[in-house]
Amino acid sequence: MTALKVIGIILLILLLIALIRVGAEVRFGKETVVTLRIGPFRKKILPGAEKPPEEQTAKKQEQRAEKKAKKSGRPLPKPTVSEIADLISTVLSALRSATRAACRRLRIDPLEILITFGGADPADIAQSYGYACAAMWALMPHAEELFNIPHPSLHLRMDYAAPKTSAEGTAGLSVRIGDMFVIACALAIPLLKWYLRFKKAHANDAPPAHREAADDSAKAADQSEEQTEKLTA
């Protein structure tokens, strides 16, 4: 029973973490403010506090050089044309799956935008206003079908006294952590399958160093045979 309770508590914690919503909110107009949201917590990231530039010490540079030197492994073989075509097809299929998984899981809230059309020519103002209204009424129904937009608020107006067109408002985009995992899986699983196929197809390929050594030994053998033939002749 104790083990079942522990498993139940772990599953409950994972469920609560998966339900946490993370995202960002942008407020634009006279000033642009970007706020990061994680559950009930908010942190303003733009404009941020100015930080003094970090000084690159010799010790840090040496540590970075050592890390780069340690990163030595077998390089990936060069893919063939058919493998590149398969990779492109896999990437496009993964993007389609990830897009389908992401659309309804992404929540756009708030969405409050006010656009004021202004300028020197009243005819241009009216024309721009008409085009914007037509685009808004044509695109917003499709956007509300694709994405979760609970309370859209888009307003367009004309101001013949305004020197130029201006926009202000607030837009936010958020997603649950569990939904992020689903989207990541929809994108990563097909790519991982392609990589495993690619790795299996080139499992018996010799590394570049071995190939160069084999080529050198073959050249040396050919040269020795030629010398032997000349001496016997």
PDB file of C-alpha atoms in Angstrom, residues 12-227:
ATOM      1  CA  LEU A  12      -0.646  13.662  -8.800  1.00  0.00           C
ATOM      2  CA  ILE A  13       2.412  15.951  -8.718  1.00  0.00           C
ATOM      3  CA  LEU A  14       3.120  15.267 -12.401  1.00  0.00           C
ATOM      4  CA  LEU A  15      -0.526  15.989 -13.247  1.00  0.00           C
ATOM      5  CA  LEU A  16      -0.424  19.297 -11.381  1.00  0.00           C
ATOM      6  CA  ILE A  17       2.830  20.257 -13.141  1.00  0.00           C
ATOM      7  CA  ALA A  18       1.307  19.339 -16.532  1.00  0.00           C
ATOM      8  CA  LEU A  19      -1.649  21.647 -15.830  1.00  0.00           C
ATOM      9  CA  ILE A  20       0.572  24.676 -15.141  1.00  0.00           C
ATOM     10  CA  ARG A  21       0.221  27.248 -17.909  1.00  0.00           C
ATOM     11  CA  VAL A  22       3.287  29.108 -19.154  1.00  0.00           C
ATOM     12  CA  GLY A  23       3.487  31.876 -21.704  1.00  0.00           C
ATOM     13  CA  ALA A  24       4.205  35.500 -22.428  1.00  0.00           C
ATOM     14  CA  GLU A  25       2.226  38.710 -22.631  1.00  0.00           C
ATOM     15  CA  VAL A  26       3.108  41.712 -24.778  1.00  0.00           C
ATOM     16  CA  ARG A  27       1.748  45.204 -24.159  1.00  0.00           C
ATOM     17  CA  PHE A  28       2.536  47.663 -26.931  1.00  0.00           C
ATOM     18  CA  GLY A  29       1.727  51.246 -27.721  1.00  0.00           C
ATOM     19  CA  LYS A  30       3.688  54.128 -26.275  1.00  0.00           C
ATOM     20  CA  GLU A  31       5.955  51.569 -24.618  1.00  0.00           C
ATOM     21  CA  THR A  32       6.563  47.889 -25.300  1.00  0.00           C
ATOM     22  CA  VAL A  33       6.480  45.633 -22.241  1.00  0.00           C
ATOM     23  CA  VAL A  34       7.006  41.861 -22.364  1.00  0.00           C
ATOM     24  CA  THR A  35       5.988  39.816 -19.338  1.00  0.00           C
ATOM     25  CA  LEU A  36       6.754  36.135 -18.771  1.00  0.00           C
ATOM     26  CA  ARG A  37       3.989  34.135 -17.081  1.00  0.00           C
ATOM     27  CA  ILE A  38       4.456  30.827 -15.221  1.00  0.00           C
ATOM     28  CA  GLY A  39       1.255  29.841 -13.484  1.00  0.00           C
ATOM     29  CA  PRO A  40       0.260  32.676 -11.146  1.00  0.00           C
ATOM     30  CA  PHE A  41       3.734  34.226 -11.252  1.00  0.00           C
ATOM     31  CA  ARG A  42       4.764  37.043 -13.588  1.00  0.00           C
ATOM     32  CA  LYS A  43       8.159  38.485 -14.438  1.00  0.00           C
ATOM     33  CA  LYS A  44       8.813  41.480 -16.667  1.00  0.00           C
ATOM     34  CA  ILE A  45      11.650  40.700 -19.070  1.00  0.00           C
ATOM     35  CA  LEU A  46      11.427  43.742 -21.364  1.00  0.00           C
ATOM     36  CA  PRO A  47      12.436  46.426 -20.699  1.00  0.00           C
ATOM     37  CA  GLY A  48      14.884  44.843 -18.300  1.00  0.00           C
ATOM     38  CA  ALA A  49      17.500  46.265 -16.011  1.00  0.00           C
ATOM     39  CA  GLU A  50      20.720  47.211 -17.735  1.00  0.00           C
ATOM     40  CA  LYS A  51      23.497  44.817 -16.843  1.00  0.00           C
ATOM     41  CA  PRO A  52      27.172  45.688 -17.026  1.00  0.00           C
ATOM     42  CA  PRO A  53      29.049  43.731 -19.700  1.00  0.00           C
ATOM     43  CA  GLU A  54      30.713  40.613 -18.356  1.00  0.00           C
ATOM     44  CA  GLU A  55      34.486  40.610 -18.556  1.00  0.00           C
ATOM     45  CA  GLN A  56      35.933  37.615 -20.332  1.00  0.00           C
ATOM     46  CA  THR A  57      38.763  36.397 -18.116  1.00  0.00           C
ATOM     47  CA  ALA A  58      41.600  34.213 -19.306  1.00  0.00           C
ATOM     48  CA  LYS A  59      40.479  31.436 -16.991  1.00  0.00           C
ATOM     49  CA  LYS A  60      37.003  31.296 -18.555  1.00  0.00           C
ATOM     50  CA  GLN A  61      38.493  31.245 -22.024  1.00  0.00           C
ATOM     51  CA  GLU A  62      40.774  28.358 -21.059  1.00  0.00           C
ATOM     52  CA  GLN A  63      37.839  26.411 -19.627  1.00  0.00           C
ATOM     53  CA  ARG A  64      35.875  26.932 -22.821  1.00  0.00           C
ATOM     54  CA  ALA A  65      38.840  25.788 -24.901  1.00  0.00           C
ATOM     55  CA  GLU A  66      39.143  22.660 -22.756  1.00  0.00           C
ATOM     56  CA  LYS A  67      35.444  21.882 -23.159  1.00  0.00           C
ATOM     57  CA  LYS A  68      35.730  22.242 -26.944  1.00  0.00           C
ATOM     58  CA  ALA A  69      38.771  19.986 -26.954  1.00  0.00           C
ATOM     59  CA  LYS A  70      36.925  17.340 -24.926  1.00  0.00           C
ATOM     60  CA  LYS A  71      34.037  17.290 -27.389  1.00  0.00           C
ATOM     61  CA  SER A  72      35.577  14.696 -29.654  1.00  0.00           C
ATOM     62  CA  GLY A  73      33.499  11.893 -31.086  1.00  0.00           C
ATOM     63  CA  ARG A  74      32.775   9.998 -34.227  1.00  0.00           C
ATOM     64  CA  PRO A  75      31.442  12.445 -36.844  1.00  0.00           C
ATOM     65  CA  LEU A  76      28.186  11.648 -38.591  1.00  0.00           C
ATOM     66  CA  PRO A  77      28.528  10.186 -42.078  1.00  0.00           C
ATOM     67  CA  LYS A  78      27.476  12.269 -45.040  1.00  0.00           C
ATOM     68  CA  PRO A  79      23.852  11.499 -45.982  1.00  0.00           C
ATOM     69  CA  THR A  80      22.986  10.428 -49.490  1.00  0.00           C
ATOM     70  CA  VAL A  81      20.519  12.196 -51.770  1.00  0.00           C
ATOM     71  CA  SER A  82      17.761   9.704 -50.971  1.00  0.00           C
ATOM     72  CA  GLU A  83      18.407  10.117 -47.231  1.00  0.00           C
ATOM     73  CA  ILE A  84      18.206  13.921 -47.542  1.00  0.00           C
ATOM     74  CA  ALA A  85      14.906  13.595 -49.427  1.00  0.00           C
ATOM     75  CA  ASP A  86      13.631  11.240 -46.708  1.00  0.00           C
ATOM     76  CA  LEU A  87      14.727  13.739 -44.044  1.00  0.00           C
ATOM     77  CA  ILE A  88      12.880  16.617 -45.760  1.00  0.00           C
ATOM     78  CA  SER A  89       9.723  14.504 -46.025  1.00  0.00           C
ATOM     79  CA  THR A  90      10.039  13.509 -42.352  1.00  0.00           C
ATOM     80  CA  VAL A  91      10.545  17.122 -41.233  1.00  0.00           C
ATOM     81  CA  LEU A  92       7.495  18.332 -43.189  1.00  0.00           C
ATOM     82  CA  SER A  93       5.360  15.511 -41.803  1.00  0.00           C
ATOM     83  CA  ALA A  94       6.580  16.247 -38.263  1.00  0.00           C
ATOM     84  CA  LEU A  95       5.821  19.953 -38.691  1.00  0.00           C
ATOM     85  CA  ARG A  96       2.288  19.151 -39.861  1.00  0.00           C
ATOM     86  CA  SER A  97       1.733  16.857 -36.869  1.00  0.00           C
ATOM     87  CA  ALA A  98       3.186  19.399 -34.443  1.00  0.00           C
ATOM     88  CA  THR A  99       1.078  22.202 -35.956  1.00  0.00           C
ATOM     89  CA  ARG A 100      -2.106  20.156 -35.615  1.00  0.00           C
ATOM     90  CA  ALA A 101      -1.171  19.317 -32.022  1.00  0.00           C
ATOM     91  CA  ALA A 102      -0.292  22.921 -31.188  1.00  0.00           C
ATOM     92  CA  CYS A 103      -3.171  24.885 -32.699  1.00  0.00           C
ATOM     93  CA  ARG A 104      -5.972  24.037 -30.275  1.00  0.00           C
ATOM     94  CA  ARG A 105      -3.575  23.789 -27.332  1.00  0.00           C
ATOM     95  CA  LEU A 106      -2.261  27.322 -27.717  1.00  0.00           C
ATOM     96  CA  ARG A 107      -4.340  29.898 -25.887  1.00  0.00           C
ATOM     97  CA  ILE A 108      -4.304  33.502 -27.080  1.00  0.00           C
ATOM     98  CA  ASP A 109      -5.578  35.523 -24.155  1.00  0.00           C
ATOM     99  CA  PRO A 110      -5.753  38.443 -23.743  1.00  0.00           C
ATOM    100  CA  LEU A 111      -6.155  39.742 -27.274  1.00  0.00           C
ATOM    101  CA  GLU A 112      -7.049  43.421 -27.055  1.00  0.00           C
ATOM    102  CA  ILE A 113      -5.892  45.561 -29.976  1.00  0.00           C
ATOM    103  CA  LEU A 114      -6.907  49.057 -31.016  1.00  0.00           C
ATOM    104  CA  ILE A 115      -5.696  50.409 -34.359  1.00  0.00           C
ATOM    105  CA  THR A 116      -6.233  54.070 -35.168  1.00  0.00           C
ATOM    106  CA  PHE A 117      -5.819  55.009 -38.822  1.00  0.00           C
ATOM    107  CA  GLY A 118      -4.471  58.480 -39.435  1.00  0.00           C
ATOM    108  CA  GLY A 119      -2.486  60.418 -41.969  1.00  0.00           C
ATOM    109  CA  ALA A 120      -2.503  63.444 -44.204  1.00  0.00           C
ATOM    110  CA  ASP A 121      -4.901  62.164 -46.908  1.00  0.00           C
ATOM    111  CA  PRO A 122      -8.467  61.336 -45.742  1.00  0.00           C
ATOM    112  CA  ALA A 123      -8.997  59.110 -48.793  1.00  0.00           C
ATOM    113  CA  ASP A 124      -5.967  56.979 -47.921  1.00  0.00           C
ATOM    114  CA  ILE A 125      -7.177  56.738 -44.322  1.00  0.00           C
ATOM    115  CA  ALA A 126     -10.595  55.500 -45.409  1.00  0.00           C
ATOM    116  CA  GLN A 127      -9.094  53.053 -47.904  1.00  0.00           C
ATOM    117  CA  SER A 128      -6.688  51.586 -45.337  1.00  0.00           C
ATOM    118  CA  TYR A 129      -9.508  51.332 -42.807  1.00  0.00           C
ATOM    119  CA  GLY A 130     -11.675  49.438 -45.310  1.00  0.00           C
ATOM    120  CA  TYR A 131      -8.903  46.993 -46.220  1.00  0.00           C
ATOM    121  CA  ALA A 132      -8.155  46.355 -42.532  1.00  0.00           C
ATOM    122  CA  CYS A 133     -11.827  45.717 -41.707  1.00  0.00           C
ATOM    123  CA  ALA A 134     -12.154  43.288 -44.611  1.00  0.00           C
ATOM    124  CA  ALA A 135      -9.012  41.418 -43.555  1.00  0.00           C
ATOM    125  CA  MET A 136     -10.120  41.277 -39.920  1.00  0.00           C
ATOM    126  CA  TRP A 137     -13.579  39.897 -40.675  1.00  0.00           C
ATOM    127  CA  ALA A 138     -12.137  37.403 -43.165  1.00  0.00           C
ATOM    128  CA  LEU A 139      -9.314  36.055 -40.976  1.00  0.00           C
ATOM    129  CA  MET A 140     -10.632  36.185 -37.413  1.00  0.00           C
ATOM    130  CA  PRO A 141     -13.275  33.412 -37.800  1.00  0.00           C
ATOM    131  CA  HIS A 142     -10.606  31.043 -39.118  1.00  0.00           C
ATOM    132  CA  ALA A 143      -8.191  32.069 -36.362  1.00  0.00           C
ATOM    133  CA  GLU A 144     -10.835  31.391 -33.707  1.00  0.00           C
ATOM    134  CA  GLU A 145     -11.406  27.930 -35.216  1.00  0.00           C
ATOM    135  CA  LEU A 146      -7.707  27.091 -35.211  1.00  0.00           C
ATOM    136  CA  PHE A 147      -6.665  28.598 -31.886  1.00  0.00           C
ATOM    137  CA  ASN A 148      -8.211  28.967 -28.458  1.00  0.00           C
ATOM    138  CA  ILE A 149      -9.121  32.677 -28.328  1.00  0.00           C
ATOM    139  CA  PRO A 150     -11.709  33.038 -25.558  1.00  0.00           C
ATOM    140  CA  HIS A 151     -12.133  36.825 -25.515  1.00  0.00           C
ATOM    141  CA  PRO A 152     -10.914  38.558 -28.709  1.00  0.00           C
ATOM    142  CA  SER A 153     -11.240  42.329 -28.729  1.00  0.00           C
ATOM    143  CA  LEU A 154     -10.153  44.011 -31.974  1.00  0.00           C
ATOM    144  CA  HIS A 155     -11.189  47.573 -32.680  1.00  0.00           C
ATOM    145  CA  LEU A 156     -10.445  49.721 -35.733  1.00  0.00           C
ATOM    146  CA  ARG A 157     -11.161  53.397 -36.008  1.00  0.00           C
ATOM    147  CA  MET A 158     -10.286  56.453 -38.090  1.00  0.00           C
ATOM    148  CA  ASP A 159      -8.877  59.717 -36.788  1.00  0.00           C
ATOM    149  CA  TYR A 160      -8.396  62.350 -39.466  1.00  0.00           C
ATOM    150  CA  ALA A 161      -6.551  64.559 -36.996  1.00  0.00           C
ATOM    151  CA  ALA A 162      -3.929  61.894 -36.195  1.00  0.00           C
ATOM    152  CA  PRO A 163      -0.645  62.448 -38.069  1.00  0.00           C
ATOM    153  CA  LYS A 164      -0.088  58.722 -38.639  1.00  0.00           C
ATOM    154  CA  THR A 165      -1.551  55.287 -38.016  1.00  0.00           C
ATOM    155  CA  SER A 166      -0.939  53.908 -34.538  1.00  0.00           C
ATOM    156  CA  ALA A 167      -1.690  50.697 -32.667  1.00  0.00           C
ATOM    157  CA  GLU A 168      -1.871  49.784 -29.020  1.00  0.00           C
ATOM    158  CA  GLY A 169      -3.065  46.834 -27.021  1.00  0.00           C
ATOM    159  CA  THR A 170      -2.170  43.651 -25.219  1.00  0.00           C
ATOM    160  CA  ALA A 171      -1.655  40.146 -26.591  1.00  0.00           C
ATOM    161  CA  GLY A 172      -0.805  37.005 -24.664  1.00  0.00           C
ATOM    162  CA  LEU A 173       0.126  33.482 -25.694  1.00  0.00           C
ATOM    163  CA  SER A 174       0.179  30.565 -23.265  1.00  0.00           C
ATOM    164  CA  VAL A 175       0.230  26.770 -23.225  1.00  0.00           C
ATOM    165  CA  ARG A 176       0.119  24.104 -20.542  1.00  0.00           C
ATOM    166  CA  ILE A 177       3.323  22.208 -19.747  1.00  0.00           C
ATOM    167  CA  GLY A 178       1.599  18.930 -20.566  1.00  0.00           C
ATOM    168  CA  ASP A 179       0.558  20.271 -23.961  1.00  0.00           C
ATOM    169  CA  MET A 180       4.125  21.404 -24.588  1.00  0.00           C
ATOM    170  CA  PHE A 181       5.224  17.802 -24.030  1.00  0.00           C
ATOM    171  CA  VAL A 182       2.616  16.558 -26.536  1.00  0.00           C
ATOM    172  CA  ILE A 183       3.760  19.107 -29.146  1.00  0.00           C
ATOM    173  CA  ALA A 184       7.427  18.242 -28.561  1.00  0.00           C
ATOM    174  CA  CYS A 185       6.693  14.518 -28.965  1.00  0.00           C
ATOM    175  CA  ALA A 186       4.778  15.135 -32.202  1.00  0.00           C
ATOM    176  CA  LEU A 187       7.843  16.940 -33.558  1.00  0.00           C
ATOM    177  CA  ALA A 188      10.642  14.841 -32.051  1.00  0.00           C
ATOM    178  CA  ILE A 189       9.431  11.241 -32.490  1.00  0.00           C
ATOM    179  CA  PRO A 190       9.475  11.230 -36.356  1.00  0.00           C
ATOM    180  CA  LEU A 191      12.901  12.913 -36.373  1.00  0.00           C
ATOM    181  CA  LEU A 192      14.226  10.393 -33.851  1.00  0.00           C
ATOM    182  CA  LYS A 193      12.941   7.518 -35.991  1.00  0.00           C
ATOM    183  CA  TRP A 194      14.698   8.959 -39.038  1.00  0.00           C
ATOM    184  CA  TYR A 195      17.951   9.357 -37.088  1.00  0.00           C
ATOM    185  CA  LEU A 196      17.803   5.748 -35.871  1.00  0.00           C
ATOM    186  CA  ARG A 197      17.246   4.541 -39.441  1.00  0.00           C
ATOM    187  CA  PHE A 198      20.126   6.712 -40.666  1.00  0.00           C
ATOM    188  CA  LYS A 199      22.426   5.495 -37.886  1.00  0.00           C
ATOM    189  CA  LYS A 200      21.528   1.855 -38.540  1.00  0.00           C
ATOM    190  CA  ALA A 201      22.173   2.235 -42.275  1.00  0.00           C
ATOM    191  CA  HIS A 202      25.687   3.608 -41.597  1.00  0.00           C
ATOM    192  CA  ALA A 203      26.518   1.413 -38.609  1.00  0.00           C
ATOM    193  CA  ASN A 204      29.189  -0.518 -40.522  1.00  0.00           C
ATOM    194  CA  ASP A 205      30.831   2.542 -42.115  1.00  0.00           C
ATOM    195  CA  ALA A 206      34.452   3.017 -41.144  1.00  0.00           C
ATOM    196  CA  PRO A 207      35.375   6.272 -39.448  1.00  0.00           C
ATOM    197  CA  PRO A 208      37.299   8.830 -41.546  1.00  0.00           C
ATOM    198  CA  ALA A 209      40.613   8.107 -39.785  1.00  0.00           C
ATOM    199  CA  HIS A 210      40.332   4.392 -40.513  1.00  0.00           C
ATOM    200  CA  ARG A 211      39.391   5.060 -44.126  1.00  0.00           C
ATOM    201  CA  GLU A 212      42.423   7.301 -44.570  1.00  0.00           C
ATOM    202  CA  ALA A 213      44.677   4.666 -43.006  1.00  0.00           C
ATOM    203  CA  ALA A 214      43.204   1.992 -45.278  1.00  0.00           C
ATOM    204  CA  ASP A 215      43.717   4.194 -48.328  1.00  0.00           C
ATOM    205  CA  ASP A 216      47.335   4.892 -47.335  1.00  0.00           C
ATOM    206  CA  SER A 217      48.047   1.200 -46.814  1.00  0.00           C
ATOM    207  CA  ALA A 218      46.450   0.363 -50.172  1.00  0.00           C
ATOM    208  CA  LYS A 219      48.566   3.010 -51.916  1.00  0.00           C
ATOM    209  CA  ALA A 220      51.710   1.720 -50.209  1.00  0.00           C
ATOM    210  CA  ALA A 221      50.882  -1.844 -51.279  1.00  0.00           C
ATOM    211  CA  ASP A 222      50.358  -0.724 -54.886  1.00  0.00           C
ATOM    212  CA  GLN A 223      53.663   1.163 -54.888  1.00  0.00           C
ATOM    213  CA  SER A 224      55.541  -1.848 -53.488  1.00  0.00           C
ATOM    214  CA  GLU A 225      54.005  -4.121 -56.134  1.00  0.00           C
ATOM    215  CA  GLU A 226      55.038  -1.697 -58.880  1.00  0.00           C
ATOM    216  CA  GLN A 227      58.598  -1.572 -57.546  1.00  0.00           C
TER     217      GLN A 227
END
